[in-house]
Amino acid sequence: MPVVQRKAWIFITLLIVVLIAALSLGFSRLLASVPVILGTPGLWIDFLALGFLMFMMWCTTRVSLTQFSVLPIRCGLLLWIAGNGFDLMDEIVVQPRWVGYYCEDLLRLSGMFITAMGVYRIIRKINLLYVDARTRSLHDELTQLPNRRFFIDTIREKMQQPAPLALMILDIDFFKKINDTWGHMTGDETLFSLGKMLSALADNPHISAARIGGEEFAIIVQGADYQTVDGLAQTILRRAATIMVNNTQPLSVSIGVGFRHPQEGQEGFIKKVDEALYAAKHNGRGRIEWAR
C-alpha cells in the first residue's frame, strides 16, 4: 500500500477519535472529578479496547492485498472505533441515553458485522488462491497432467495400501529428432496429444497418469492383475501410434512395466521399472518390457 494512502487511513482514524472526544467534552459535563475518573477501571479497559482497534486498523495498512479487498475491513473498523470512542467517553462525561443506543451500540455492532464480512471475503479469496496455486504446483502446464511431484506423492500414498501396485514408465522414441526436424512447436504438440490420450485413461479411479520428465510419463495402476496391466500397456502402445507427428509419421513410444513386490521400497520399485524402460529402448524401441 502506498505511504500516502497508509497515512491517510491513520489520519482519518485519529481524526474520528479526536472529534468524538471534542464533541463529548464540548456538549456534556464530566461525570466526576478528574482523579476519580482516572481511577475508574472501566475507563482503562475501554481505552485499551480502543487502542487495540486502532492497532488493527494500522495492521490493515501493512497488508499487500488490493485496496478494494481490504476496504470493507477498514470501513468496518472505522465504525467500530467510533462506537468504542463514544463508549470510552461514556466513562468520562454524562451522555444522553440515545448516544448509548445509536452512537455506541449501533456503530459498534455495524462495524463488527462489516469487519467480519470483510475478513470472511479475504479468507475466501486466499483459500481460492491457495487451491489454484496448489493445483498449479502439482500439474504440468503443457499437458495438463499431474507432474513429478504429484507422481511421487501418489505412489508413496498407494504403497501404504495392500492392493497390488503396478507402474509403467513411458518415453517417446527419438523425441530430440522430432524437435530437431520439425521444431519445438511440433514437439510440444506431440507431448500435448500424448498427455491428452493418457489423461483419458486416467478417468479410471485406479489409474493415475503423470508427466515426470521432458518426454517421460508414468502410469500408476492399483488393484489390477498381470493380464489387465499388460493389456493397458498394449493399449497405450497402439493408441500412441495413432498420434501423427507433424501429420507425417506415427508416434513411437517405449514402455517399462513392473509390479511392486511386498516390502519393496519406493526408490527400488521406480528404479527397476526405469531399467525395464531402458531395456525396451535397447531392444528396438516401440515395445514393452517387464521389469524382472
mmCIF file of C-alpha atoms in Angstrom:
data_model
loop_
_atom_site.group_PDB
_atom_site.id
_atom_site.type_symbol
_atom_site.label_atom_id
_atom_site.label_comp_id
_atom_site.label_asym_id
_atom_site.label_seq_id
_atom_site.Cartn_x
_atom_site.Cartn_y
_atom_site.Cartn_z
ATOM 1 C CA MET A 1 0.000 0.000 0.000
ATOM 2 C CA PRO A 2 1.418 3.457 -0.892
ATOM 3 C CA VAL A 3 2.711 5.501 2.031
ATOM 4 C CA VAL A 4 0.290 8.371 1.267
ATOM 5 C CA GLN A 5 -2.774 6.104 1.449
ATOM 6 C CA ARG A 6 -1.459 4.433 4.587
ATOM 7 C CA LYS A 7 -1.025 7.801 6.323
ATOM 8 C CA ALA A 8 -4.450 8.923 5.101
ATOM 9 C CA TRP A 9 -6.235 5.997 6.767
ATOM 10 C CA ILE A 10 -4.317 6.504 10.025
ATOM 11 C CA PHE A 11 -5.112 10.232 9.921
ATOM 12 C CA ILE A 12 -8.837 9.561 9.369
ATOM 13 C CA THR A 13 -8.860 7.137 12.294
ATOM 14 C CA LEU A 14 -7.176 9.613 14.661
ATOM 15 C CA LEU A 15 -9.449 12.415 13.400
ATOM 16 C CA ILE A 16 -12.589 10.404 14.257
ATOM 17 C CA VAL A 17 -11.318 9.721 17.784
ATOM 18 C CA VAL A 18 -10.395 13.373 18.345
ATOM 19 C CA LEU A 19 -13.754 14.636 17.012
ATOM 20 C CA ILE A 20 -15.699 12.245 19.268
ATOM 21 C CA ALA A 21 -13.666 13.369 22.295
ATOM 22 C CA ALA A 22 -14.099 17.051 21.405
ATOM 23 C CA LEU A 23 -17.854 16.759 20.838
ATOM 24 C CA SER A 24 -18.375 14.822 24.056
ATOM 25 C CA LEU A 25 -16.328 17.247 26.152
ATOM 26 C CA GLY A 26 -17.877 20.269 24.458
ATOM 27 C CA PHE A 27 -21.528 19.352 24.930
ATOM 28 C CA SER A 28 -21.500 17.307 28.161
ATOM 29 C CA ARG A 29 -20.267 17.684 31.692
ATOM 30 C CA LEU A 30 -17.759 15.465 33.458
ATOM 31 C CA LEU A 31 -19.069 12.535 35.458
ATOM 32 C CA ALA A 32 -16.803 13.330 38.399
ATOM 33 C CA SER A 33 -13.514 14.945 39.222
ATOM 34 C CA VAL A 34 -10.526 14.041 37.055
ATOM 35 C CA PRO A 35 -8.785 11.920 39.754
ATOM 36 C CA VAL A 36 -11.955 9.884 40.285
ATOM 37 C CA ILE A 37 -12.413 9.393 36.541
ATOM 38 C CA LEU A 38 -8.790 8.307 36.125
ATOM 39 C CA GLY A 39 -9.249 5.773 38.913
ATOM 40 C CA THR A 40 -12.184 4.072 37.161
ATOM 41 C CA PRO A 41 -11.218 0.581 35.845
ATOM 42 C CA GLY A 42 -13.806 0.799 33.048
ATOM 43 C CA LEU A 43 -12.011 3.841 31.613
ATOM 44 C CA TRP A 44 -8.765 1.944 31.128
ATOM 45 C CA ILE A 45 -10.492 -1.165 29.793
ATOM 46 C CA ASP A 46 -12.318 0.922 27.164
ATOM 47 C CA PHE A 47 -9.072 2.787 26.416
ATOM 48 C CA LEU A 48 -7.205 -0.483 25.798
ATOM 49 C CA ALA A 49 -10.051 -1.769 23.601
ATOM 50 C CA LEU A 50 -9.913 1.419 21.520
ATOM 51 C CA GLY A 51 -6.134 1.165 21.262
ATOM 52 C CA PHE A 52 -6.409 -2.440 20.101
ATOM 53 C CA LEU A 53 -8.883 -1.477 17.362
ATOM 54 C CA MET A 54 -6.591 1.321 16.201
ATOM 55 C CA PHE A 55 -3.719 -1.156 16.102
ATOM 56 C CA MET A 56 -5.880 -3.440 13.928
ATOM 57 C CA MET A 57 -6.501 -0.506 11.580
ATOM 58 C CA TRP A 58 -2.760 0.112 11.383
ATOM 59 C CA CYS A 59 -2.241 -3.592 10.554
ATOM 60 C CA THR A 60 -4.653 -3.354 7.612
ATOM 61 C CA THR A 61 -2.461 -0.623 6.123
ATOM 62 C CA ARG A 62 0.520 -3.006 6.105
ATOM 63 C CA VAL A 63 -1.024 -5.891 4.149
ATOM 64 C CA SER A 64 -0.189 -6.395 0.476
ATOM 65 C CA LEU A 65 -3.739 -7.038 -0.722
ATOM 66 C CA THR A 66 -5.526 -4.705 -3.115
ATOM 67 C CA GLN A 67 -7.253 -1.590 -1.797
ATOM 68 C CA PHE A 68 -10.672 -2.969 -2.818
ATOM 69 C CA SER A 69 -10.137 -6.230 -0.904
ATOM 70 C CA VAL A 70 -9.325 -4.541 2.413
ATOM 71 C CA LEU A 71 -11.757 -1.615 2.067
ATOM 72 C CA PRO A 72 -14.723 -3.325 3.861
ATOM 73 C CA ILE A 73 -12.488 -4.195 6.826
ATOM 74 C CA ARG A 74 -11.204 -0.634 7.125
ATOM 75 C CA CYS A 75 -14.693 0.865 6.865
ATOM 76 C CA GLY A 76 -15.976 -1.608 9.445
ATOM 77 C CA LEU A 77 -13.096 -0.801 11.778
ATOM 78 C CA LEU A 78 -13.792 2.937 11.452
ATOM 79 C CA LEU A 79 -17.390 2.391 12.593
ATOM 80 C CA TRP A 80 -16.206 0.050 15.344
ATOM 81 C CA ILE A 81 -13.618 2.589 16.520
ATOM 82 C CA ALA A 82 -16.261 5.351 16.516
ATOM 83 C CA GLY A 83 -18.561 3.199 18.652
ATOM 84 C CA ASN A 84 -15.756 2.412 21.095
ATOM 85 C CA GLY A 85 -14.810 6.091 21.151
ATOM 86 C CA PHE A 86 -18.267 7.013 22.403
ATOM 87 C CA ASP A 87 -18.080 4.093 24.837
ATOM 88 C CA LEU A 88 -14.803 5.444 26.195
ATOM 89 C CA MET A 89 -16.230 8.966 26.598
ATOM 90 C CA ASP A 90 -19.175 7.450 28.462
ATOM 91 C CA GLU A 91 -16.701 6.820 31.313
ATOM 92 C CA ILE A 92 -15.686 10.498 31.299
ATOM 93 C CA VAL A 93 -18.763 12.623 30.585
ATOM 94 C CA VAL A 94 -22.513 12.372 31.078
ATOM 95 C CA GLN A 95 -24.071 11.220 27.790
ATOM 96 C CA PRO A 96 -27.755 11.112 26.784
ATOM 97 C CA ARG A 97 -29.304 7.678 26.538
ATOM 98 C CA TRP A 98 -29.741 7.955 22.769
ATOM 99 C CA VAL A 99 -25.959 8.333 22.424
ATOM 100 C CA GLY A 100 -25.531 4.965 24.103
ATOM 101 C CA TYR A 101 -28.065 3.359 21.756
ATOM 102 C CA TYR A 102 -27.124 4.920 18.443
ATOM 103 C CA CYS A 103 -23.557 6.152 18.819
ATOM 104 C CA GLU A 104 -22.199 3.297 20.873
ATOM 105 C CA ASP A 105 -24.102 0.093 20.256
ATOM 106 C CA LEU A 106 -25.288 0.670 16.678
ATOM 107 C CA LEU A 107 -21.920 1.913 15.430
ATOM 108 C CA ARG A 108 -20.058 -0.866 17.217
ATOM 109 C CA LEU A 109 -22.357 -3.671 16.055
ATOM 110 C CA SER A 110 -22.451 -2.462 12.454
ATOM 111 C CA GLY A 111 -18.672 -2.083 12.496
ATOM 112 C CA MET A 112 -18.240 -5.608 13.854
ATOM 113 C CA PHE A 113 -20.568 -7.003 11.183
ATOM 114 C CA ILE A 114 -18.877 -5.199 8.266
ATOM 115 C CA THR A 115 -15.415 -6.121 9.559
ATOM 116 C CA ALA A 116 -16.407 -9.780 9.939
ATOM 117 C CA MET A 117 -17.816 -9.882 6.394
ATOM 118 C CA GLY A 118 -14.635 -8.268 5.064
ATOM 119 C CA VAL A 119 -12.450 -10.817 6.865
ATOM 120 C CA TYR A 120 -14.637 -13.627 5.505
ATOM 121 C CA ARG A 121 -14.227 -12.339 1.940
ATOM 122 C CA ILE A 122 -10.447 -12.144 2.297
ATOM 123 C CA ILE A 123 -10.198 -15.637 3.821
ATOM 124 C CA ARG A 124 -12.354 -16.999 0.978
ATOM 125 C CA LYS A 125 -10.189 -15.246 -1.615
ATOM 126 C CA ILE A 126 -6.965 -16.505 -0.028
ATOM 127 C CA ASN A 127 -8.390 -20.034 0.064
ATOM 128 C CA LEU A 128 -9.222 -19.880 -3.659
ATOM 129 C CA LEU A 129 -5.734 -18.558 -4.430
ATOM 130 C CA TYR A 130 -4.194 -21.351 -2.346
ATOM 131 C CA VAL A 131 -6.217 -24.037 -4.130
ATOM 132 C CA ASP A 132 -5.217 -22.574 -7.509
ATOM 133 C CA ALA A 133 -1.540 -22.369 -6.524
ATOM 134 C CA ARG A 134 -1.644 -25.913 -5.148
ATOM 135 C CA THR A 135 -3.185 -27.199 -8.375
ATOM 136 C CA ARG A 136 -0.612 -25.361 -10.491
ATOM 137 C CA SER A 137 2.258 -26.679 -8.383
ATOM 138 C CA LEU A 138 1.129 -30.287 -8.950
ATOM 139 C CA HIS A 139 0.279 -30.122 -12.661
ATOM 140 C CA ASP A 140 2.265 -29.774 -15.843
ATOM 141 C CA GLU A 141 1.298 -26.646 -17.763
ATOM 142 C CA LEU A 142 1.718 -28.117 -21.262
ATOM 143 C CA THR A 143 -0.016 -31.483 -20.959
ATOM 144 C CA GLN A 144 -2.317 -30.599 -18.018
ATOM 145 C CA LEU A 145 -1.271 -33.898 -16.443
ATOM 146 C CA PRO A 146 -0.019 -34.129 -12.853
ATOM 147 C CA ASN A 147 3.731 -33.523 -12.551
ATOM 148 C CA ARG A 148 6.580 -35.475 -10.963
ATOM 149 C CA ARG A 149 5.878 -34.094 -7.504
ATOM 150 C CA PHE A 150 2.293 -35.368 -7.683
ATOM 151 C CA PHE A 151 3.564 -38.700 -9.021
ATOM 152 C CA ILE A 152 5.960 -39.167 -6.095
ATOM 153 C CA ASP A 153 3.265 -38.236 -3.550
ATOM 154 C CA THR A 154 0.715 -40.556 -5.187
ATOM 155 C CA ILE A 155 2.951 -43.592 -5.431
ATOM 156 C CA ARG A 156 4.052 -43.099 -1.811
ATOM 157 C CA GLU A 157 0.412 -42.976 -0.733
ATOM 158 C CA LYS A 158 -0.624 -46.036 -2.743
ATOM 159 C CA MET A 159 2.306 -48.055 -1.414
ATOM 160 C CA GLN A 160 0.689 -47.854 2.015
ATOM 161 C CA GLN A 161 -2.336 -49.799 0.723
ATOM 162 C CA PRO A 162 -2.490 -53.613 0.440
ATOM 163 C CA ALA A 163 -3.795 -53.748 -3.160
ATOM 164 C CA PRO A 164 -1.365 -54.803 -5.940
ATOM 165 C CA LEU A 165 0.534 -51.846 -7.380
ATOM 166 C CA ALA A 166 1.916 -51.646 -10.909
ATOM 167 C CA LEU A 167 3.916 -48.891 -12.552
ATOM 168 C CA MET A 168 4.599 -48.019 -16.193
ATOM 169 C CA ILE A 169 7.227 -45.529 -17.305
ATOM 170 C CA LEU A 170 6.762 -44.392 -20.884
ATOM 171 C CA ASP A 171 9.229 -42.475 -23.058
ATOM 172 C CA ILE A 172 8.789 -41.009 -26.550
ATOM 173 C CA ASP A 173 11.254 -42.535 -29.009
ATOM 174 C CA PHE A 174 13.585 -40.147 -30.835
ATOM 175 C CA PHE A 175 11.949 -37.095 -29.311
ATOM 176 C CA LYS A 176 15.072 -34.979 -29.875
ATOM 177 C CA LYS A 177 14.858 -35.855 -33.563
ATOM 178 C CA ILE A 178 11.231 -34.640 -33.620
ATOM 179 C CA ASN A 179 12.312 -31.281 -32.193
ATOM 180 C CA ASP A 180 15.321 -31.015 -34.496
ATOM 181 C CA THR A 181 13.364 -31.978 -37.625
ATOM 182 C CA TRP A 182 10.046 -30.152 -37.202
ATOM 183 C CA GLY A 183 10.772 -27.706 -34.387
ATOM 184 C CA HIS A 184 9.843 -27.393 -30.726
ATOM 185 C CA MET A 185 6.288 -26.384 -31.584
ATOM 186 C CA THR A 186 5.701 -29.810 -33.117
ATOM 187 C CA GLY A 187 7.397 -31.398 -30.123
ATOM 188 C CA ASP A 188 5.027 -29.569 -27.779
ATOM 189 C CA GLU A 189 2.019 -30.621 -29.871
ATOM 190 C CA THR A 190 3.200 -34.233 -29.662
ATOM 191 C CA LEU A 191 3.558 -34.033 -25.880
ATOM 192 C CA PHE A 192 0.128 -32.444 -25.593
ATOM 193 C CA SER A 193 -1.523 -35.139 -27.735
ATOM 194 C CA LEU A 194 0.115 -37.945 -25.774
ATOM 195 C CA GLY A 195 -0.825 -36.274 -22.473
ATOM 196 C CA LYS A 196 -4.427 -35.959 -23.632
ATOM 197 C CA MET A 197 -4.530 -39.657 -24.522
ATOM 198 C CA LEU A 198 -3.090 -40.683 -21.143
ATOM 199 C CA SER A 199 -5.458 -38.312 -19.355
ATOM 200 C CA ALA A 200 -8.411 -40.166 -20.906
ATOM 201 C CA LEU A 201 -7.065 -43.437 -19.498
ATOM 202 C CA ALA A 202 -6.728 -41.828 -16.066
ATOM 203 C CA ASP A 203 -10.503 -41.343 -15.848
ATOM 204 C CA ASN A 204 -10.417 -44.751 -14.161
ATOM 205 C CA PRO A 205 -10.029 -44.100 -10.395
ATOM 206 C CA HIS A 206 -7.453 -46.922 -10.172
ATOM 207 C CA ILE A 207 -5.200 -45.386 -12.845
ATOM 208 C CA SER A 208 -3.062 -42.254 -12.389
ATOM 209 C CA ALA A 209 -1.009 -40.704 -15.179
ATOM 210 C CA ALA A 210 1.678 -38.026 -14.802
ATOM 211 C CA ARG A 211 4.392 -36.300 -16.792
ATOM 212 C CA ILE A 212 7.575 -36.899 -14.824
ATOM 213 C CA GLY A 213 10.192 -35.549 -17.232
ATOM 214 C CA GLY A 214 10.707 -33.896 -20.592
ATOM 215 C CA GLU A 215 9.244 -36.669 -22.764
ATOM 216 C CA GLU A 216 8.779 -39.184 -19.976
ATOM 217 C CA PHE A 217 5.436 -40.176 -18.485
ATOM 218 C CA ALA A 218 4.346 -42.514 -15.697
ATOM 219 C CA ILE A 219 1.142 -44.509 -15.212
ATOM 220 C CA ILE A 220 0.277 -45.944 -11.785
ATOM 221 C CA VAL A 221 -2.203 -48.826 -11.737
ATOM 222 C CA GLN A 222 -3.610 -50.149 -8.487
ATOM 223 C CA GLY A 223 -5.616 -53.289 -7.805
ATOM 224 C CA ALA A 224 -5.085 -54.942 -11.209
ATOM 225 C CA ASP A 225 -3.566 -58.299 -12.217
ATOM 226 C CA TYR A 226 -0.829 -59.011 -14.761
ATOM 227 C CA GLN A 227 -3.192 -59.502 -17.709
ATOM 228 C CA THR A 228 -5.009 -56.213 -17.046
ATOM 229 C CA VAL A 229 -1.805 -54.197 -16.716
ATOM 230 C CA ASP A 230 -0.252 -55.809 -19.776
ATOM 231 C CA GLY A 231 -3.437 -55.147 -21.767
ATOM 232 C CA LEU A 232 -3.359 -51.499 -20.670
ATOM 233 C CA ALA A 233 0.270 -51.181 -21.763
ATOM 234 C CA GLN A 234 -0.592 -52.692 -25.159
ATOM 235 C CA THR A 235 -3.498 -50.250 -25.480
ATOM 236 C CA ILE A 236 -1.205 -47.296 -24.750
ATOM 237 C CA LEU A 237 1.281 -48.561 -27.331
ATOM 238 C CA ARG A 238 -1.448 -48.852 -30.008
ATOM 239 C CA ARG A 239 -3.097 -45.516 -29.219
ATOM 240 C CA ALA A 240 0.241 -43.723 -29.224
ATOM 241 C CA ALA A 241 0.793 -44.986 -32.764
ATOM 242 C CA THR A 242 -2.407 -43.203 -33.862
ATOM 243 C CA ILE A 243 -0.819 -39.848 -32.973
ATOM 244 C CA MET A 244 0.747 -38.458 -36.142
ATOM 245 C CA VAL A 245 3.864 -36.367 -35.659
ATOM 246 C CA ASN A 246 3.568 -33.316 -37.932
ATOM 247 C CA ASN A 247 0.895 -35.285 -39.849
ATOM 248 C CA THR A 248 3.783 -37.293 -41.270
ATOM 249 C CA GLN A 249 4.671 -40.298 -39.132
ATOM 250 C CA PRO A 250 3.087 -42.245 -36.258
ATOM 251 C CA LEU A 251 4.386 -41.650 -32.762
ATOM 252 C CA SER A 252 6.566 -44.385 -31.267
ATOM 253 C CA VAL A 253 6.913 -44.927 -27.522
ATOM 254 C CA SER A 254 8.777 -47.389 -25.308
ATOM 255 C CA ILE A 255 7.275 -48.653 -22.064
ATOM 256 C CA GLY A 256 8.764 -50.236 -18.968
ATOM 257 C CA VAL A 257 6.317 -52.040 -16.657
ATOM 258 C CA GLY A 258 6.602 -53.696 -13.284
ATOM 259 C CA PHE A 259 4.728 -54.761 -10.158
ATOM 260 C CA ARG A 260 5.823 -53.772 -6.694
ATOM 261 C CA HIS A 261 6.854 -56.709 -4.551
ATOM 262 C CA PRO A 262 5.907 -56.766 -0.856
ATOM 263 C CA GLN A 263 8.336 -54.774 1.304
ATOM 264 C CA GLU A 264 9.930 -53.222 -1.798
ATOM 265 C CA GLY A 265 10.887 -49.595 -1.280
ATOM 266 C CA GLN A 266 9.729 -46.724 -3.444
ATOM 267 C CA GLU A 267 13.164 -45.977 -4.890
ATOM 268 C CA GLY A 268 13.841 -49.611 -5.794
ATOM 269 C CA PHE A 269 10.385 -50.009 -7.312
ATOM 270 C CA ILE A 270 10.765 -46.970 -9.594
ATOM 271 C CA LYS A 271 14.347 -47.888 -10.459
ATOM 272 C CA LYS A 272 13.521 -51.391 -11.690
ATOM 273 C CA VAL A 273 10.685 -50.086 -13.897
ATOM 274 C CA ASP A 274 13.010 -47.391 -15.233
ATOM 275 C CA GLU A 275 15.561 -50.100 -16.083
ATOM 276 C CA ALA A 276 12.820 -52.001 -17.923
ATOM 277 C CA LEU A 277 12.175 -48.856 -19.969
ATOM 278 C CA TYR A 278 15.838 -48.626 -20.940
ATOM 279 C CA ALA A 279 15.725 -52.300 -21.891
ATOM 280 C CA ALA A 280 12.796 -51.522 -24.200
ATOM 281 C CA LYS A 281 14.859 -48.730 -25.756
ATOM 282 C CA HIS A 282 17.871 -51.011 -26.126
ATOM 283 C CA ASN A 283 15.850 -53.839 -27.653
ATOM 284 C CA GLY A 284 14.471 -51.817 -30.540
ATOM 285 C CA ARG A 285 12.065 -49.198 -29.170
ATOM 286 C CA GLY A 286 8.318 -49.086 -29.791
ATOM 287 C CA ARG A 287 7.850 -52.006 -27.414
ATOM 288 C CA ILE A 288 7.005 -53.061 -23.835
ATOM 289 C CA GLU A 289 9.482 -54.590 -21.395
ATOM 290 C CA TRP A 290 8.581 -56.021 -17.999
ATOM 291 C CA ALA A 291 10.843 -55.471 -15.030
ATOM 292 C CA ARG A 292 12.495 -58.601 -13.689
#
